[in-house]
Amino acid sequence: MIANSAPAGTTALSDSELVARLTPDTLPRHVAIIMDGNGRWARARGLPRIAGHSEGIKSLQEVIALFLELGIPALTIYAFSQENWNRPATEITALMGLLEHYLSTEQGRLVERGIRLRTIGRVEMLPPGALARLRASEAESRHCDKLVLTVGLSYGGRSEIVDAVRKIAADCKTGRLQADEIDEGLFEQYLSTTGLPDPDLLIRTSGESRISNFLLWQLAYTELYFTPTLWPDFRRREALLALIEFQQRDRRFGRIKPSMTPSPGR
Ligand code: IPE
Ligand code: IPE
Ligand code: MG
């Protein structure tokens, strides 16, 4: 379902009133975002696609600032999928340049604010300059503990699962692992997101209602929030509305609500 309209009763509220609406105890511990719609944002303005990607960085900065303010400790973003390698070389080069530029100019501020950078995906496929900058940022922010920012780069959910299976098979072969020790908890330790809780909330912008090969294992019980807003327009207010909507969801995890349980004797 696309959340076309703001959650009930929020339209007239200011941003600070929206913040006051949030219940601190039930904020998500981990939010994942498919940042989509940069190209369409640019096209609507007669600009090159890269202008949309560049503008999208401002949205990311606003979302990060909000999460730090609210104390949401984990954000995972889909920045470049494995399938995105099929885009024109000019767009790929521009995107990689943007990534490198963002990291070199923002790195100091990321660390200052306690943001730890992690990557998921086959990052070794990235151009050497971008890869070196990423590795340096990961190393420099290792000690940071306010927000874990995980960036999906050359990421695909199916490859992640296949890679985990390969490592498990290798460990079984060497005798480090027995087949009957494999369960969901162990499997998770072989995924690139190990150590992070599963996302409580997934946001996808731009009106598409699909997962596009993102976090296939981890999203099993995540609340999905699809909005028509294009990523460069997804700013602080849009993020607050997504969080409010999340807090209105009834997460049952397959159970039924206690109020729906028949009373004894019935
Ligand atoms: C998302 O925006 C960013 C990346 C996939 C890198 P798009 O580039 O997919 O923008 P649209 O979907 O074409 O509008
Ligand atoms: C998903 O967006 C990947 C990222 C946001 C990085 P796409 O624009 O690549 O996805 P599809 O092609 O619409 O499914
Ligand atoms: Mg897209």
CSV table of N, CA and C in Angstrom, one decimal, residues 47-155:
chain,number,residue,atom,x,y,z
A,47,LEU,N,17.0,18.8,-15.6
A,47,LEU,CA,18.4,18.7,-15.1
A,47,LEU,C,18.9,17.3,-15.5
A,48,PRO,N,20.3,17.2,-15.5
A,48,PRO,CA,20.8,15.8,-15.7
A,48,PRO,C,20.6,15.0,-14.5
A,49,ARG,N,20.5,13.6,-14.7
A,49,ARG,CA,20.1,12.7,-13.6
A,49,ARG,C,21.0,12.9,-12.4
A,50,ILE,N,22.3,13.2,-12.6
A,50,ILE,CA,23.3,13.3,-11.5
A,50,ILE,C,22.9,14.5,-10.5
A,51,ALA,N,22.2,15.5,-11.1
A,51,ALA,CA,21.7,16.6,-10.2
A,51,ALA,C,20.7,16.0,-9.2
A,52,GLY,N,19.9,15.0,-9.6
A,52,GLY,CA,19.0,14.4,-8.6
A,52,GLY,C,19.8,13.6,-7.5
A,53,HIS,N,20.8,12.9,-8.0
A,53,HIS,CA,21.6,12.2,-7.0
A,53,HIS,C,22.2,13.1,-6.0
A,54,SER,N,22.7,14.2,-6.5
A,54,SER,CA,23.4,15.2,-5.7
A,54,SER,C,22.4,15.8,-4.7
A,55,GLU,N,21.2,16.1,-5.2
A,55,GLU,CA,20.2,16.7,-4.3
A,55,GLU,C,19.8,15.7,-3.2
A,56,GLY,N,19.8,14.4,-3.6
A,56,GLY,CA,19.4,13.3,-2.7
A,56,GLY,C,20.3,13.3,-1.5
A,57,ILE,N,21.6,13.7,-1.6
A,57,ILE,CA,22.5,13.7,-0.5
A,57,ILE,C,22.0,14.6,0.6
A,58,LYS,N,21.3,15.7,0.2
A,58,LYS,CA,20.8,16.6,1.2
A,58,LYS,C,19.7,15.9,2.0
A,59,SER,N,18.9,15.1,1.3
A,59,SER,CA,17.8,14.4,2.1
A,59,SER,C,18.5,13.4,3.1
A,60,LEU,N,19.5,12.8,2.6
A,60,LEU,CA,20.2,11.8,3.5
A,60,LEU,C,20.7,12.6,4.7
A,61,GLN,N,21.3,13.7,4.5
A,61,GLN,CA,21.8,14.5,5.6
A,61,GLN,C,20.7,14.9,6.6
A,62,GLU,N,19.5,15.2,6.1
A,62,GLU,CA,18.5,15.6,7.0
A,62,GLU,C,18.0,14.4,7.8
A,63,VAL,N,17.9,13.3,7.1
A,63,VAL,CA,17.4,12.0,7.8
A,63,VAL,C,18.4,11.6,8.9
A,64,ILE,N,19.7,11.7,8.6
A,64,ILE,CA,20.8,11.4,9.6
A,64,ILE,C,20.6,12.3,10.8
A,65,ALA,N,20.5,13.6,10.5
A,65,ALA,CA,20.4,14.6,11.6
A,65,ALA,C,19.2,14.3,12.5
A,66,LEU,N,18.1,13.9,11.9
A,66,LEU,CA,16.9,13.6,12.6
A,66,LEU,C,17.1,12.3,13.5
A,67,PHE,N,17.7,11.3,12.9
A,67,PHE,CA,17.9,10.1,13.7
A,67,PHE,C,18.8,10.3,14.8
A,68,LEU,N,19.8,11.1,14.6
A,68,LEU,CA,20.8,11.5,15.8
A,68,LEU,C,20.0,12.2,16.9
A,69,GLU,N,19.1,13.1,16.4
A,69,GLU,CA,18.3,13.9,17.4
A,69,GLU,C,17.4,12.9,18.2
A,70,LEU,N,16.8,12.0,17.5
A,70,LEU,CA,15.8,11.1,18.1
A,70,LEU,C,16.5,9.9,18.8
A,71,GLY,N,17.7,9.7,18.5
A,71,GLY,CA,18.4,8.5,19.1
A,71,GLY,C,18.1,7.2,18.4
A,72,ILE,N,17.8,7.3,17.2
A,72,ILE,CA,17.6,6.0,16.4
A,72,ILE,C,19.0,5.5,16.0
A,73,PRO,N,19.4,4.3,16.4
A,73,PRO,CA,20.8,4.0,16.4
A,73,PRO,C,21.3,3.3,15.1
A,74,ALA,N,20.4,3.0,14.2
A,74,ALA,CA,20.9,2.3,13.0
A,74,ALA,C,20.1,2.7,11.7
A,75,LEU,N,20.8,3.0,10.7
A,75,LEU,CA,20.2,3.4,9.4
A,75,LEU,C,20.9,2.7,8.3
A,76,THR,N,20.2,1.9,7.5
A,76,THR,CA,20.8,1.2,6.3
A,76,THR,C,20.2,1.8,5.1
A,77,ILE,N,21.1,2.2,4.2
A,77,ILE,CA,20.6,2.9,2.9
A,77,ILE,C,21.1,2.1,1.7
A,78,TYR,N,20.2,2.0,0.7
A,78,TYR,CA,20.5,1.4,-0.5
A,78,TYR,C,21.0,2.5,-1.4
A,79,ALA,N,22.3,2.5,-1.7
A,79,ALA,CA,22.9,3.6,-2.5
A,79,ALA,C,23.2,3.1,-3.9
A,80,PHE,N,23.5,1.8,-4.1
A,80,PHE,CA,23.8,1.3,-5.4
A,80,PHE,C,23.6,-0.2,-5.4
A,81,SER,N,22.7,-0.6,-6.3
A,81,SER,CA,22.4,-2.1,-6.3
A,81,SER,C,23.3,-2.8,-7.3
A,82,GLN,N,23.4,-4.1,-7.2
A,82,GLN,CA,24.2,-4.9,-8.2
A,82,GLN,C,23.6,-4.6,-9.6
A,83,GLU,N,22.3,-4.5,-9.6
A,83,GLU,CA,21.6,-4.3,-10.9
A,83,GLU,C,21.9,-2.9,-11.5
A,84,ASN,N,22.3,-2.0,-10.6
A,84,ASN,CA,22.6,-0.6,-11.1
A,84,ASN,C,23.9,-0.6,-12.0
A,85,TRP,N,24.7,-1.7,-11.9
A,85,TRP,CA,25.9,-1.7,-12.8
A,85,TRP,C,25.4,-1.7,-14.3
A,86,ASN,N,24.1,-2.1,-14.5
A,86,ASN,CA,23.6,-2.1,-15.9
A,86,ASN,C,23.3,-0.7,-16.4
A,87,ARG,N,23.5,0.3,-15.6
A,87,ARG,CA,23.2,1.7,-16.1
A,87,ARG,C,24.3,2.2,-17.0
A,88,PRO,N,24.1,3.3,-17.7
A,88,PRO,CA,25.2,3.8,-18.6
A,88,PRO,C,26.4,4.2,-17.8
A,89,ALA,N,27.6,3.9,-18.4
A,89,ALA,CA,28.9,4.2,-17.7
A,89,ALA,C,29.0,5.6,-17.2
A,90,THR,N,28.4,6.5,-17.9
A,90,THR,CA,28.5,7.9,-17.5
A,90,THR,C,27.8,8.1,-16.1
A,91,GLU,N,26.7,7.5,-16.0
A,91,GLU,CA,25.9,7.7,-14.7
A,91,GLU,C,26.7,7.0,-13.5
A,92,ILE,N,27.2,5.8,-13.8
A,92,ILE,CA,27.9,5.0,-12.8
A,92,ILE,C,29.2,5.8,-12.4
A,93,THR,N,29.9,6.4,-13.3
A,93,THR,CA,31.1,7.2,-13.0
A,93,THR,C,30.7,8.4,-12.1
A,94,ALA,N,29.6,9.0,-12.5
A,94,ALA,CA,29.2,10.2,-11.8
A,94,ALA,C,28.8,9.8,-10.4
A,95,LEU,N,28.1,8.7,-10.2
A,95,LEU,CA,27.6,8.3,-8.9
A,95,LEU,C,28.8,8.0,-8.0
A,96,MET,N,29.8,7.3,-8.6
A,96,MET,CA,31.0,6.9,-7.8
A,96,MET,C,31.8,8.1,-7.4
A,97,GLY,N,31.8,9.1,-8.3
A,97,GLY,CA,32.5,10.4,-8.0
A,97,GLY,C,31.8,11.1,-6.8
A,98,LEU,N,30.5,11.0,-6.9
A,98,LEU,CA,29.7,11.7,-5.8
A,98,LEU,C,29.9,11.0,-4.5
A,99,LEU,N,30.0,9.7,-4.5
A,99,LEU,CA,30.3,9.0,-3.3
A,99,LEU,C,31.6,9.3,-2.7
A,100,GLU,N,32.6,9.4,-3.5
A,100,GLU,CA,34.0,9.7,-3.1
A,100,GLU,C,34.0,11.1,-2.5
A,101,HIS,N,33.4,12.0,-3.2
A,101,HIS,CA,33.4,13.4,-2.8
A,101,HIS,C,32.6,13.6,-1.5
A,102,TYR,N,31.5,12.9,-1.4
A,102,TYR,CA,30.7,13.0,-0.1
A,102,TYR,C,31.6,12.5,1.1
A,103,LEU,N,32.2,11.4,0.9
A,103,LEU,CA,33.0,10.8,2.0
A,103,LEU,C,34.2,11.7,2.3
A,104,SER,N,34.9,12.3,1.3
A,104,SER,CA,36.0,13.1,1.6
A,104,SER,C,35.6,14.4,2.3
A,105,THR,N,34.5,14.9,1.9
A,105,THR,CA,34.1,16.2,2.5
A,105,THR,C,33.4,16.0,3.8
A,106,GLU,N,32.7,14.9,4.0
A,106,GLU,CA,31.8,14.7,5.2
A,106,GLU,C,32.5,13.9,6.3
A,107,GLN,N,33.5,13.2,6.0
A,107,GLN,CA,34.1,12.2,6.9
A,107,GLN,C,34.3,12.8,8.3
A,108,GLY,N,35.0,14.0,8.4
A,108,GLY,CA,35.2,14.6,9.7
A,108,GLY,C,34.0,14.8,10.5
A,109,ARG,N,32.9,15.3,9.8
A,109,ARG,CA,31.7,15.6,10.5
A,109,ARG,C,30.9,14.3,10.9
A,110,LEU,N,31.1,13.2,10.1
A,110,LEU,CA,30.5,12.0,10.5
A,110,LEU,C,31.1,11.5,11.8
A,111,VAL,N,32.4,11.5,11.9
A,111,VAL,CA,33.1,11.0,13.1
A,111,VAL,C,32.7,11.9,14.3
A,112,GLU,N,32.8,13.2,14.0
A,112,GLU,CA,32.5,14.1,15.1
A,112,GLU,C,31.1,13.9,15.8
A,113,ARG,N,30.2,13.5,14.9
A,113,ARG,CA,28.8,13.3,15.4
A,113,ARG,C,28.6,11.8,15.9
A,114,GLY,N,29.6,11.0,15.9
A,114,GLY,CA,29.5,9.6,16.4
A,114,GLY,C,28.9,8.7,15.4
A,115,ILE,N,29.1,8.9,14.1
A,115,ILE,CA,28.5,8.0,13.1
A,115,ILE,C,29.5,7.0,12.6
A,116,ARG,N,29.1,5.8,12.8
A,116,ARG,CA,30.0,4.7,12.3
A,116,ARG,C,29.5,4.2,10.9
A,117,LEU,N,30.5,4.2,10.0
A,117,LEU,CA,30.1,3.8,8.6
A,117,LEU,C,30.4,2.4,8.4
A,118,ARG,N,29.5,1.7,7.8
A,118,ARG,CA,29.7,0.3,7.4
A,118,ARG,C,29.2,0.1,6.0
A,119,THR,N,29.7,-0.9,5.3
A,119,THR,CA,29.2,-1.1,4.0
A,119,THR,C,28.7,-2.6,3.8
A,120,ILE,N,27.8,-2.8,3.0
A,120,ILE,CA,27.3,-4.1,2.6
A,120,ILE,C,27.3,-4.2,1.1
A,121,GLY,N,27.6,-5.3,0.6
A,121,GLY,CA,27.6,-5.5,-0.9
A,121,GLY,C,29.0,-5.9,-1.4
A,122,ARG,N,29.0,-6.1,-2.7
A,122,ARG,CA,30.3,-6.5,-3.3
A,122,ARG,C,31.1,-5.2,-3.6
A,123,VAL,N,31.6,-4.6,-2.5
A,123,VAL,CA,32.2,-3.3,-2.7
A,123,VAL,C,33.5,-3.4,-3.4
A,124,GLU,N,34.1,-4.6,-3.4
A,124,GLU,CA,35.4,-4.7,-4.2
A,124,GLU,C,35.2,-4.4,-5.7
A,125,MET,N,34.0,-4.4,-6.1
A,125,MET,CA,33.8,-4.0,-7.5
A,125,MET,C,33.8,-2.5,-7.8
A,126,LEU,N,33.9,-1.7,-6.7
A,126,LEU,CA,33.9,-0.3,-6.9
A,126,LEU,C,35.2,0.2,-7.5
A,127,PRO,N,35.2,1.3,-8.1
A,127,PRO,CA,36.5,1.9,-8.6
A,127,PRO,C,37.5,2.1,-7.4
A,128,PRO,N,38.8,1.9,-7.7
A,128,PRO,CA,39.8,1.9,-6.6
A,128,PRO,C,39.7,3.2,-5.7
A,129,GLY,N,39.5,4.4,-6.3
A,129,GLY,CA,39.4,5.6,-5.5
A,129,GLY,C,38.3,5.6,-4.5
A,130,ALA,N,37.1,5.2,-5.0
A,130,ALA,CA,35.9,5.2,-4.1
A,130,ALA,C,36.1,4.1,-3.0
A,131,LEU,N,36.7,3.0,-3.4
A,131,LEU,CA,36.8,1.9,-2.5
A,131,LEU,C,37.8,2.3,-1.4
A,132,ALA,N,38.9,2.9,-1.7
A,132,ALA,CA,39.9,3.3,-0.8
A,132,ALA,C,39.3,4.3,0.2
A,133,ARG,N,38.5,5.3,-0.3
A,133,ARG,CA,37.9,6.3,0.6
A,133,ARG,C,36.9,5.6,1.5
A,134,LEU,N,36.2,4.6,1.0
A,134,LEU,CA,35.2,3.9,1.9
A,134,LEU,C,35.9,3.2,3.0
A,135,ARG,N,37.0,2.4,2.6
A,135,ARG,CA,37.7,1.7,3.6
A,135,ARG,C,38.3,2.6,4.7
A,136,ALA,N,38.8,3.8,4.3
A,136,ALA,CA,39.4,4.7,5.2
A,136,ALA,C,38.3,5.2,6.2
A,137,SER,N,37.1,5.5,5.6
A,137,SER,CA,36.0,6.0,6.4
A,137,SER,C,35.5,5.0,7.4
A,138,GLU,N,35.5,3.7,7.0
A,138,GLU,CA,35.1,2.6,7.9
A,138,GLU,C,36.1,2.6,9.1
A,139,ALA,N,37.4,2.6,8.7
A,139,ALA,CA,38.4,2.5,9.8
A,139,ALA,C,38.4,3.7,10.7
A,140,GLU,N,38.2,4.9,10.2
A,140,GLU,CA,38.3,6.1,11.0
A,140,GLU,C,37.1,6.2,11.9
A,141,SER,N,35.9,5.5,11.5
A,141,SER,CA,34.7,5.7,12.3
A,141,SER,C,34.4,4.5,13.2
A,142,ARG,N,35.3,3.5,13.2
A,142,ARG,CA,35.1,2.2,13.9
A,142,ARG,C,34.6,2.4,15.3
A,143,HIS,N,35.1,3.4,16.0
A,143,HIS,CA,34.8,3.6,17.5
A,143,HIS,C,33.5,4.3,17.7
A,144,CYS,N,32.9,4.9,16.6
A,144,CYS,CA,31.7,5.7,16.8
A,144,CYS,C,30.5,4.9,17.2
A,145,ASP,N,29.6,5.4,18.1
A,145,ASP,CA,28.6,4.6,18.6
A,145,ASP,C,27.2,5.3,18.7
A,146,LYS,N,27.0,6.4,18.1
A,146,LYS,CA,25.7,7.1,18.1
A,146,LYS,C,24.8,6.5,17.1
A,147,LEU,N,25.3,6.3,15.9
A,147,LEU,CA,24.5,5.8,14.8
A,147,LEU,C,25.3,5.0,13.9
A,148,VAL,N,24.9,3.8,13.6
A,148,VAL,CA,25.5,2.9,12.6
A,148,VAL,C,24.9,3.2,11.2
A,149,LEU,N,25.7,3.8,10.3
A,149,LEU,CA,25.2,4.0,9.0
A,149,LEU,C,25.7,3.0,8.0
A,150,THR,N,24.9,2.1,7.6
A,150,THR,CA,25.3,1.0,6.7
A,150,THR,C,24.9,1.4,5.3
A,151,VAL,N,25.9,1.3,4.4
A,151,VAL,CA,25.6,1.7,3.0
A,151,VAL,C,25.6,0.5,2.1
A,152,GLY,N,24.6,0.3,1.4
A,152,GLY,CA,24.5,-0.8,0.4
A,152,GLY,C,25.1,-0.3,-0.9
A,153,LEU,N,26.2,-0.9,-1.3
A,153,LEU,CA,26.9,-0.5,-2.5
A,153,LEU,C,27.3,-1.8,-3.3
A,154,SER,N,26.9,-1.8,-4.5
A,154,SER,CA,27.0,-3.0,-5.3
A,154,SER,C,26.4,-4.2,-4.5
A,155,TYR,N,25.2,-3.8,-3.9
A,155,TYR,CA,24.6,-4.8,-3.0
A,155,TYR,C,23.4,-5.5,-3.7
